[in-house]
Amino acid sequence: MHKICITFAGAIGSSKTPITNYLSTKLNLPVFNNDAIRSEVTEDLGKFDPDEHLKRRNERLMNILEDGTSFICDLSVDREWKDFKKQLSQKGYHVFIISLDLSKDFLVRLYKSKGYFESLKRIDETINDHNIFLDNNKDDILLHILDKNFERRCQISYEEINRWIKSEK
């Protein structure tokens, strides 16, 4: 089987982690979790240091790629796809991107239900970043999760990835 990376494009709080956890269990794949590294840095230093976060994140990601482990990458590639795609390609990975293309109204509802009030302040910027990503990388995305299929996002992701894995053999 090929080395695979399942990853995401989408706004903060758009359900990457719940999908990741579901897929990890169903596919028996390890998870690289950007937010866990962010929490670790904050806990270790008593405050968040973006440089230290990037350093640790990049080192750990490079270790995974060097090992050739198939994995689920629980982060949004919206702003970093060009570099990340290059790294994955150089290491021979096949990539499945799940794009969470949710409307602003839907995201506002999600953010309020989760208490993501800081993210509400940046919602337009986040949506704009995602739309730029979509415009520039539409051919790389293998699944779009929308408002209308959101409730089935985990099962849909699993079904589509299974189809893709079978077609990659």
Short mmCIF file of N, CA and C in Angstrom, two decimals:
data_model
loop_
_atom_site.label_atom_id
_atom_site.label_comp_id
_atom_site.label_asym_id
_atom_site.label_seq_id
_atom_site.Cartn_x
_atom_site.Cartn_y
_atom_site.Cartn_z
N MET A 1 0.84 -1.19 0.00
CA MET A 1 0.00 0.00 0.00
C MET A 1 0.89 1.25 0.00
N HIS A 2 0.42 2.29 -0.62
CA HIS A 2 1.13 3.57 -0.68
C HIS A 2 1.15 4.24 0.68
N LYS A 3 2.12 5.14 0.84
CA LYS A 3 2.12 6.01 2.02
C LYS A 3 1.03 7.05 1.78
N ILE A 4 0.15 7.22 2.76
CA ILE A 4 -0.94 8.20 2.59
C ILE A 4 -0.94 9.22 3.72
N CYS A 5 -1.42 10.39 3.36
CA CYS A 5 -1.66 11.46 4.32
C CYS A 5 -3.08 11.96 4.06
N ILE A 6 -3.88 11.92 5.09
CA ILE A 6 -5.22 12.50 5.02
C ILE A 6 -5.13 13.81 5.78
N THR A 7 -5.56 14.90 5.14
CA THR A 7 -5.47 16.19 5.79
C THR A 7 -6.68 17.04 5.41
N PHE A 8 -6.69 18.28 5.85
CA PHE A 8 -7.88 19.12 5.78
C PHE A 8 -7.57 20.52 5.28
N ALA A 9 -8.60 21.12 4.71
CA ALA A 9 -8.62 22.54 4.43
C ALA A 9 -9.92 23.06 5.03
N GLY A 10 -9.84 24.16 5.74
CA GLY A 10 -11.06 24.69 6.32
C GLY A 10 -10.78 25.62 7.48
N ALA A 11 -11.80 26.30 7.87
CA ALA A 11 -11.72 27.30 8.93
C ALA A 11 -11.43 26.65 10.28
N ILE A 12 -10.91 27.46 11.18
CA ILE A 12 -10.77 27.06 12.58
C ILE A 12 -12.14 26.60 13.06
N GLY A 13 -12.16 25.51 13.81
CA GLY A 13 -13.42 25.05 14.41
C GLY A 13 -14.42 24.45 13.45
N SER A 14 -13.97 24.03 12.26
CA SER A 14 -14.91 23.51 11.26
C SER A 14 -15.10 22.00 11.33
N SER A 15 -14.53 21.35 12.34
CA SER A 15 -14.74 19.93 12.62
C SER A 15 -13.62 19.02 12.14
N LYS A 16 -12.43 19.55 11.99
CA LYS A 16 -11.30 18.71 11.59
C LYS A 16 -11.01 17.62 12.63
N THR A 17 -10.96 17.99 13.88
CA THR A 17 -10.59 17.04 14.92
C THR A 17 -11.63 15.93 15.11
N PRO A 18 -12.94 16.22 15.13
CA PRO A 18 -13.88 15.10 15.22
C PRO A 18 -13.78 14.13 14.04
N ILE A 19 -13.58 14.66 12.85
CA ILE A 19 -13.41 13.79 11.69
C ILE A 19 -12.12 12.99 11.83
N THR A 20 -11.05 13.65 12.25
CA THR A 20 -9.76 12.99 12.46
C THR A 20 -9.89 11.82 13.43
N ASN A 21 -10.52 12.06 14.56
CA ASN A 21 -10.65 11.01 15.57
C ASN A 21 -11.46 9.83 15.04
N TYR A 22 -12.52 10.11 14.33
CA TYR A 22 -13.35 9.06 13.74
C TYR A 22 -12.52 8.23 12.74
N LEU A 23 -11.84 8.93 11.84
CA LEU A 23 -11.05 8.24 10.82
C LEU A 23 -9.89 7.46 11.42
N SER A 24 -9.25 8.01 12.43
CA SER A 24 -8.13 7.33 13.07
C SER A 24 -8.57 5.97 13.62
N THR A 25 -9.71 5.96 14.25
CA THR A 25 -10.23 4.71 14.81
C THR A 25 -10.64 3.74 13.72
N LYS A 26 -11.35 4.23 12.71
CA LYS A 26 -11.85 3.36 11.64
C LYS A 26 -10.73 2.84 10.74
N LEU A 27 -9.71 3.66 10.49
CA LEU A 27 -8.64 3.28 9.56
C LEU A 27 -7.36 2.82 10.25
N ASN A 28 -7.36 2.91 11.58
CA ASN A 28 -6.19 2.52 12.36
C ASN A 28 -4.93 3.28 11.92
N LEU A 29 -5.09 4.61 11.82
CA LEU A 29 -3.98 5.47 11.42
C LEU A 29 -3.63 6.43 12.55
N PRO A 30 -2.33 6.68 12.76
CA PRO A 30 -1.94 7.66 13.77
C PRO A 30 -2.31 9.08 13.34
N VAL A 31 -2.38 9.95 14.33
CA VAL A 31 -2.78 11.34 14.11
C VAL A 31 -1.63 12.27 14.46
N PHE A 32 -1.38 13.21 13.56
CA PHE A 32 -0.49 14.33 13.85
C PHE A 32 -1.41 15.51 14.15
N ASN A 33 -1.40 15.99 15.40
CA ASN A 33 -2.36 17.01 15.83
C ASN A 33 -1.65 18.32 16.14
N ASN A 34 -1.87 19.30 15.29
CA ASN A 34 -1.26 20.62 15.44
C ASN A 34 -1.69 21.30 16.74
N ASP A 35 -2.96 21.17 17.10
CA ASP A 35 -3.46 21.83 18.31
C ASP A 35 -2.84 21.23 19.57
N ALA A 36 -2.54 19.93 19.57
CA ALA A 36 -1.90 19.31 20.73
C ALA A 36 -0.50 19.90 20.93
N ILE A 37 0.20 20.14 19.84
CA ILE A 37 1.52 20.75 19.95
C ILE A 37 1.40 22.19 20.44
N ARG A 38 0.39 22.89 19.96
CA ARG A 38 0.14 24.26 20.43
C ARG A 38 -0.10 24.26 21.95
N SER A 39 -0.92 23.34 22.44
CA SER A 39 -1.20 23.24 23.88
C SER A 39 0.06 22.88 24.66
N GLU A 40 0.84 21.96 24.13
CA GLU A 40 2.08 21.56 24.79
C GLU A 40 3.03 22.75 24.96
N VAL A 41 3.20 23.53 23.91
CA VAL A 41 4.08 24.70 23.98
C VAL A 41 3.57 25.68 25.04
N THR A 42 2.28 25.93 25.03
CA THR A 42 1.69 26.86 26.01
C THR A 42 1.89 26.35 27.43
N GLU A 43 1.68 25.06 27.63
CA GLU A 43 1.85 24.48 28.97
C GLU A 43 3.32 24.51 29.40
N ASP A 44 4.24 24.19 28.48
CA ASP A 44 5.66 24.17 28.82
C ASP A 44 6.20 25.55 29.14
N LEU A 45 5.77 26.55 28.38
CA LEU A 45 6.34 27.90 28.52
C LEU A 45 5.49 28.85 29.36
N GLY A 46 4.27 28.44 29.68
CA GLY A 46 3.38 29.32 30.43
C GLY A 46 2.73 30.38 29.57
N LYS A 47 2.98 30.31 28.27
CA LYS A 47 2.38 31.23 27.29
C LYS A 47 2.61 30.61 25.92
N PHE A 48 1.86 31.08 24.95
CA PHE A 48 2.04 30.56 23.60
C PHE A 48 3.16 31.30 22.90
N ASP A 49 4.08 30.55 22.32
CA ASP A 49 5.19 31.10 21.55
C ASP A 49 5.08 30.53 20.13
N PRO A 50 4.68 31.36 19.16
CA PRO A 50 4.47 30.86 17.80
C PRO A 50 5.73 30.28 17.16
N ASP A 51 6.89 30.84 17.45
CA ASP A 51 8.13 30.31 16.88
C ASP A 51 8.44 28.92 17.41
N GLU A 52 8.27 28.74 18.72
CA GLU A 52 8.50 27.43 19.32
C GLU A 52 7.49 26.41 18.79
N HIS A 53 6.25 26.84 18.63
CA HIS A 53 5.22 25.96 18.08
C HIS A 53 5.61 25.49 16.68
N LEU A 54 6.00 26.40 15.82
CA LEU A 54 6.40 26.03 14.46
C LEU A 54 7.62 25.11 14.47
N LYS A 55 8.57 25.40 15.33
CA LYS A 55 9.78 24.57 15.42
C LYS A 55 9.41 23.13 15.79
N ARG A 56 8.63 22.97 16.85
CA ARG A 56 8.25 21.62 17.29
C ARG A 56 7.38 20.93 16.24
N ARG A 57 6.42 21.67 15.71
CA ARG A 57 5.51 21.10 14.71
C ARG A 57 6.29 20.59 13.50
N ASN A 58 7.16 21.42 12.98
CA ASN A 58 7.91 21.07 11.78
C ASN A 58 8.87 19.90 12.02
N GLU A 59 9.52 19.88 13.19
CA GLU A 59 10.42 18.77 13.53
C GLU A 59 9.64 17.45 13.59
N ARG A 60 8.52 17.47 14.26
CA ARG A 60 7.74 16.23 14.41
C ARG A 60 7.14 15.78 13.09
N LEU A 61 6.68 16.72 12.32
CA LEU A 61 6.14 16.37 11.01
C LEU A 61 7.23 15.77 10.13
N MET A 62 8.42 16.35 10.16
CA MET A 62 9.52 15.82 9.36
C MET A 62 9.88 14.41 9.81
N ASN A 63 9.83 14.13 11.11
CA ASN A 63 10.10 12.78 11.61
C ASN A 63 9.10 11.78 11.04
N ILE A 64 7.84 12.15 11.00
CA ILE A 64 6.81 11.27 10.44
C ILE A 64 7.09 11.01 8.97
N LEU A 65 7.37 12.08 8.23
CA LEU A 65 7.63 11.93 6.80
C LEU A 65 8.87 11.10 6.54
N GLU A 66 9.90 11.28 7.33
CA GLU A 66 11.13 10.50 7.19
C GLU A 66 10.87 9.02 7.46
N ASP A 67 10.01 8.74 8.43
CA ASP A 67 9.67 7.34 8.77
C ASP A 67 8.80 6.69 7.71
N GLY A 68 8.10 7.51 6.91
CA GLY A 68 7.23 6.96 5.88
C GLY A 68 5.93 6.40 6.40
N THR A 69 5.50 6.90 7.54
CA THR A 69 4.27 6.43 8.18
C THR A 69 3.05 7.08 7.51
N SER A 70 2.06 6.26 7.18
CA SER A 70 0.78 6.82 6.76
C SER A 70 0.12 7.44 7.99
N PHE A 71 -0.56 8.57 7.80
CA PHE A 71 -1.10 9.28 8.97
C PHE A 71 -2.22 10.23 8.57
N ILE A 72 -2.91 10.71 9.61
CA ILE A 72 -3.91 11.76 9.44
C ILE A 72 -3.31 13.02 10.03
N CYS A 73 -3.30 14.07 9.25
CA CYS A 73 -2.71 15.34 9.66
C CYS A 73 -3.84 16.29 10.05
N ASP A 74 -4.04 16.44 11.36
CA ASP A 74 -5.12 17.26 11.88
C ASP A 74 -4.67 18.72 11.98
N LEU A 75 -4.65 19.34 10.81
CA LEU A 75 -4.41 20.77 10.71
C LEU A 75 -4.99 21.23 9.38
N SER A 76 -5.18 22.50 9.25
CA SER A 76 -5.68 23.04 7.99
C SER A 76 -4.51 23.48 7.12
N VAL A 77 -4.52 23.02 5.88
CA VAL A 77 -3.42 23.33 4.97
C VAL A 77 -3.66 24.60 4.16
N ASP A 78 -4.72 25.33 4.46
CA ASP A 78 -5.12 26.49 3.66
C ASP A 78 -3.97 27.43 3.32
N ARG A 79 -3.18 27.82 4.33
CA ARG A 79 -2.13 28.82 4.09
C ARG A 79 -0.76 28.19 3.80
N GLU A 80 -0.62 26.90 4.03
CA GLU A 80 0.69 26.28 3.91
C GLU A 80 0.74 25.16 2.88
N TRP A 81 -0.27 25.06 2.04
CA TRP A 81 -0.37 23.91 1.16
C TRP A 81 0.79 23.78 0.19
N LYS A 82 1.25 24.85 -0.38
CA LYS A 82 2.32 24.77 -1.38
C LYS A 82 3.55 24.07 -0.81
N ASP A 83 4.01 24.48 0.36
CA ASP A 83 5.19 23.87 0.98
C ASP A 83 4.91 22.46 1.48
N PHE A 84 3.74 22.27 2.09
CA PHE A 84 3.40 20.96 2.63
C PHE A 84 3.24 19.94 1.49
N LYS A 85 2.62 20.36 0.41
CA LYS A 85 2.44 19.48 -0.75
C LYS A 85 3.81 19.05 -1.29
N LYS A 86 4.73 19.98 -1.35
CA LYS A 86 6.07 19.67 -1.84
C LYS A 86 6.76 18.64 -0.94
N GLN A 87 6.67 18.84 0.38
CA GLN A 87 7.27 17.90 1.32
C GLN A 87 6.67 16.50 1.16
N LEU A 88 5.35 16.43 1.08
CA LEU A 88 4.68 15.14 0.95
C LEU A 88 5.06 14.46 -0.36
N SER A 89 5.10 15.23 -1.42
CA SER A 89 5.45 14.70 -2.73
C SER A 89 6.87 14.15 -2.74
N GLN A 90 7.80 14.90 -2.17
CA GLN A 90 9.20 14.46 -2.12
C GLN A 90 9.37 13.15 -1.35
N LYS A 91 8.50 12.91 -0.39
CA LYS A 91 8.59 11.69 0.41
C LYS A 91 7.69 10.57 -0.13
N GLY A 92 7.04 10.81 -1.28
CA GLY A 92 6.25 9.77 -1.93
C GLY A 92 4.87 9.53 -1.36
N TYR A 93 4.31 10.53 -0.72
CA TYR A 93 2.97 10.38 -0.13
C TYR A 93 1.88 10.64 -1.15
N HIS A 94 0.79 9.91 -1.01
CA HIS A 94 -0.46 10.18 -1.72
C HIS A 94 -1.34 10.91 -0.72
N VAL A 95 -2.00 11.99 -1.17
CA VAL A 95 -2.70 12.87 -0.24
C VAL A 95 -4.18 12.92 -0.55
N PHE A 96 -4.97 12.84 0.52
CA PHE A 96 -6.42 13.00 0.44
C PHE A 96 -6.77 14.23 1.26
N ILE A 97 -7.27 15.27 0.60
CA ILE A 97 -7.67 16.49 1.30
C ILE A 97 -9.18 16.52 1.43
N ILE A 98 -9.64 16.70 2.67
CA ILE A 98 -11.05 16.93 2.96
C ILE A 98 -11.19 18.43 3.17
N SER A 99 -12.01 19.05 2.33
CA SER A 99 -12.23 20.49 2.44
C SER A 99 -13.56 20.74 3.13
N LEU A 100 -13.52 21.51 4.20
CA LEU A 100 -14.71 21.85 4.95
C LEU A 100 -15.18 23.23 4.48
N ASP A 101 -16.10 23.20 3.52
CA ASP A 101 -16.57 24.40 2.84
C ASP A 101 -17.90 24.85 3.44
N LEU A 102 -17.82 25.41 4.63
CA LEU A 102 -19.02 25.77 5.37
C LEU A 102 -19.32 27.26 5.22
N SER A 103 -20.60 27.58 5.18
CA SER A 103 -21.02 28.97 5.04
C SER A 103 -20.69 29.75 6.31
N LYS A 104 -20.66 31.07 6.17
CA LYS A 104 -20.39 31.92 7.33
C LYS A 104 -21.45 31.71 8.40
N ASP A 105 -22.72 31.65 8.01
CA ASP A 105 -23.79 31.44 9.00
C ASP A 105 -23.59 30.13 9.76
N PHE A 106 -23.22 29.10 9.03
CA PHE A 106 -23.01 27.80 9.66
C PHE A 106 -21.82 27.87 10.63
N LEU A 107 -20.72 28.49 10.20
CA LEU A 107 -19.55 28.63 11.08
C LEU A 107 -19.86 29.45 12.32
N VAL A 108 -20.61 30.52 12.15
CA VAL A 108 -20.99 31.34 13.31
C VAL A 108 -21.74 30.48 14.32
N ARG A 109 -22.68 29.68 13.83
CA ARG A 109 -23.44 28.79 14.72
C ARG A 109 -22.50 27.80 15.43
N LEU A 110 -21.57 27.21 14.68
CA LEU A 110 -20.60 26.28 15.28
C LEU A 110 -19.75 26.97 16.34
N TYR A 111 -19.22 28.14 16.00
CA TYR A 111 -18.36 28.86 16.93
C TYR A 111 -19.10 29.20 18.21
N LYS A 112 -20.31 29.67 18.09
CA LYS A 112 -21.09 30.02 19.29
C LYS A 112 -21.36 28.79 20.13
N SER A 113 -21.68 27.67 19.49
CA SER A 113 -21.97 26.45 20.26
C SER A 113 -20.73 25.91 20.95
N LYS A 114 -19.55 26.16 20.39
CA LYS A 114 -18.29 25.68 20.97
C LYS A 114 -17.62 26.71 21.88
N GLY A 115 -18.15 27.92 21.92
CA GLY A 115 -17.52 28.97 22.71
C GLY A 115 -16.27 29.54 22.07
N TYR A 116 -16.18 29.49 20.74
CA TYR A 116 -15.01 30.00 20.00
C TYR A 116 -15.20 31.49 19.69
N PHE A 117 -15.32 32.29 20.73
CA PHE A 117 -15.63 33.71 20.53
C PHE A 117 -14.47 34.48 19.93
N GLU A 118 -13.24 34.08 20.24
CA GLU A 118 -12.08 34.74 19.62
C GLU A 118 -12.06 34.47 18.11
N SER A 119 -12.43 33.26 17.71
CA SER A 119 -12.45 32.92 16.29
C SER A 119 -13.52 33.70 15.53
N LEU A 120 -14.59 34.05 16.21
CA LEU A 120 -15.65 34.85 15.58
C LEU A 120 -15.10 36.19 15.09
N LYS A 121 -14.13 36.73 15.81
CA LYS A 121 -13.55 38.02 15.44
C LYS A 121 -12.77 37.94 14.12
N ARG A 122 -12.28 36.73 13.79
CA ARG A 122 -11.46 36.55 12.59
C ARG A 122 -12.18 35.73 11.51
N ILE A 123 -13.47 35.58 11.64
CA ILE A 123 -14.18 34.66 10.75
C ILE A 123 -14.08 35.07 9.28
N ASP A 124 -14.17 36.36 9.00
CA ASP A 124 -14.11 36.80 7.59
C ASP A 124 -12.72 36.53 7.00
N GLU A 125 -11.68 36.77 7.78
CA GLU A 125 -10.31 36.49 7.33
C GLU A 125 -10.11 34.99 7.08
N THR A 126 -10.62 34.19 7.98
CA THR A 126 -10.50 32.74 7.86
C THR A 126 -11.23 32.23 6.63
N ILE A 127 -12.42 32.72 6.41
CA ILE A 127 -13.20 32.32 5.23
C ILE A 127 -12.50 32.77 3.96
N ASN A 128 -11.95 33.97 3.97
CA ASN A 128 -11.22 34.47 2.81
C ASN A 128 -10.00 33.60 2.51
N ASP A 129 -9.23 33.24 3.53
CA ASP A 129 -8.07 32.36 3.34
C ASP A 129 -8.50 31.04 2.70
N HIS A 130 -9.60 30.50 3.19
CA HIS A 130 -10.08 29.23 2.66
C HIS A 130 -10.53 29.38 1.20
N ASN A 131 -11.20 30.45 0.90
CA ASN A 131 -11.65 30.67 -0.48
C ASN A 131 -10.47 30.84 -1.44
N ILE A 132 -9.43 31.50 -1.00
CA ILE A 132 -8.21 31.63 -1.82
C ILE A 132 -7.61 30.24 -2.05
N PHE A 133 -7.55 29.45 -0.99
CA PHE A 133 -7.04 28.08 -1.13
C PHE A 133 -7.87 27.30 -2.15
N LEU A 134 -9.19 27.38 -2.04
CA LEU A 134 -10.06 26.66 -2.97
C LEU A 134 -9.83 27.11 -4.41
N ASP A 135 -9.72 28.40 -4.62
CA ASP A 135 -9.50 28.93 -5.97
C ASP A 135 -8.20 28.40 -6.58
N ASN A 136 -7.17 28.30 -5.77
CA ASN A 136 -5.85 27.93 -6.27
C ASN A 136 -5.55 26.43 -6.28
N ASN A 137 -6.36 25.63 -5.57
CA ASN A 137 -6.01 24.22 -5.38
C ASN A 137 -7.18 23.27 -5.56
N LYS A 138 -8.16 23.68 -6.33
CA LYS A 138 -9.38 22.86 -6.44
C LYS A 138 -9.11 21.44 -6.93
N ASP A 139 -8.07 21.23 -7.72
CA ASP A 139 -7.78 19.90 -8.25
C ASP A 139 -7.17 18.96 -7.20
N ASP A 140 -6.69 19.51 -6.10
CA ASP A 140 -6.08 18.69 -5.05
C ASP A 140 -7.09 18.16 -4.04
N ILE A 141 -8.28 18.71 -4.04
CA ILE A 141 -9.29 18.35 -3.03
C ILE A 141 -10.10 17.16 -3.52
N LEU A 142 -10.19 16.15 -2.67
CA LEU A 142 -10.92 14.94 -3.05
C LEU A 142 -12.30 14.83 -2.40
N LEU A 143 -12.59 15.64 -1.39
CA LEU A 143 -13.90 15.61 -0.75
C LEU A 143 -14.23 16.99 -0.21
N HIS A 144 -15.46 17.41 -0.47
CA HIS A 144 -15.98 18.67 0.06
C HIS A 144 -17.09 18.37 1.05
N ILE A 145 -16.94 18.86 2.26
CA ILE A 145 -18.00 18.78 3.26
C ILE A 145 -18.68 20.15 3.27
N LEU A 146 -19.99 20.14 3.11
CA LEU A 146 -20.79 21.36 3.01
C LEU A 146 -21.80 21.41 4.16
N ASP A 147 -22.47 22.54 4.28
CA ASP A 147 -23.52 22.67 5.30
C ASP A 147 -24.51 21.50 5.20
N LYS A 148 -24.90 21.18 3.97
CA LYS A 148 -25.97 20.19 3.77
C LYS A 148 -25.56 18.76 4.09
N ASN A 149 -24.27 18.43 4.06
CA ASN A 149 -23.86 17.07 4.41
C ASN A 149 -23.01 17.02 5.68
N PHE A 150 -22.98 18.10 6.43
CA PHE A 150 -22.14 18.22 7.62
C PHE A 150 -22.46 17.15 8.66
N GLU A 151 -23.73 16.89 8.89
CA GLU A 151 -24.10 15.93 9.94
C GLU A 151 -23.56 14.53 9.65
N ARG A 152 -23.29 14.21 8.40
CA ARG A 152 -22.74 12.91 8.01
C ARG A 152 -21.25 12.99 7.69
N ARG A 153 -20.58 14.05 8.09
CA ARG A 153 -19.20 14.33 7.71
C ARG A 153 -18.24 13.19 8.02
N CYS A 154 -18.38 12.57 9.17
CA CYS A 154 -17.45 11.50 9.54
C CYS A 154 -17.65 10.27 8.66
N GLN A 155 -18.89 9.86 8.51
CA GLN A 155 -19.17 8.67 7.70
C GLN A 155 -18.84 8.91 6.23
N ILE A 156 -19.20 10.08 5.71
CA ILE A 156 -18.89 10.41 4.31
C ILE A 156 -17.38 10.39 4.09
N SER A 157 -16.63 10.97 5.02
CA SER A 157 -15.17 11.00 4.90
C SER A 157 -14.61 9.58 4.86
N TYR A 158 -15.09 8.74 5.76
CA TYR A 158 -14.62 7.36 5.81
C TYR A 158 -14.94 6.62 4.50
N GLU A 159 -16.15 6.76 4.01
CA GLU A 159 -16.55 6.07 2.77
C GLU A 159 -15.72 6.52 1.58
N GLU A 160 -15.51 7.83 1.45
CA GLU A 160 -14.74 8.35 0.32
C GLU A 160 -13.27 7.97 0.39
N ILE A 161 -12.72 7.98 1.58
CA ILE A 161 -11.31 7.59 1.73
C ILE A 161 -11.15 6.11 1.41
N ASN A 162 -12.08 5.29 1.85
CA ASN A 162 -12.02 3.86 1.51
C ASN A 162 -12.04 3.65 0.00
N ARG A 163 -12.91 4.37 -0.71
CA ARG A 163 -12.95 4.27 -2.17
C ARG A 163 -11.61 4.68 -2.78
N TRP A 164 -11.08 5.76 -2.27
CA TRP A 164 -9.81 6.28 -2.76
C TRP A 164 -8.67 5.29 -2.53
N ILE A 165 -8.60 4.74 -1.31
CA ILE A 165 -7.55 3.77 -1.00
C ILE A 165 -7.63 2.58 -1.95
N LYS A 166 -8.82 2.08 -2.19
CA LYS A 166 -8.99 0.95 -3.11
C LYS A 166 -8.56 1.32 -4.52
N SER A 167 -8.82 2.53 -4.94
CA SER A 167 -8.44 2.95 -6.29
C SER A 167 -6.94 3.20 -6.41
N GLU A 168 -6.26 3.46 -5.30
CA GLU A 168 -4.83 3.72 -5.30
C GLU A 168 -3.99 2.45 -5.38
N LYS A 169 -4.60 1.30 -5.10
CA LYS A 169 -3.84 0.03 -5.08
C LYS A 169 -3.45 -0.39 -6.47
#
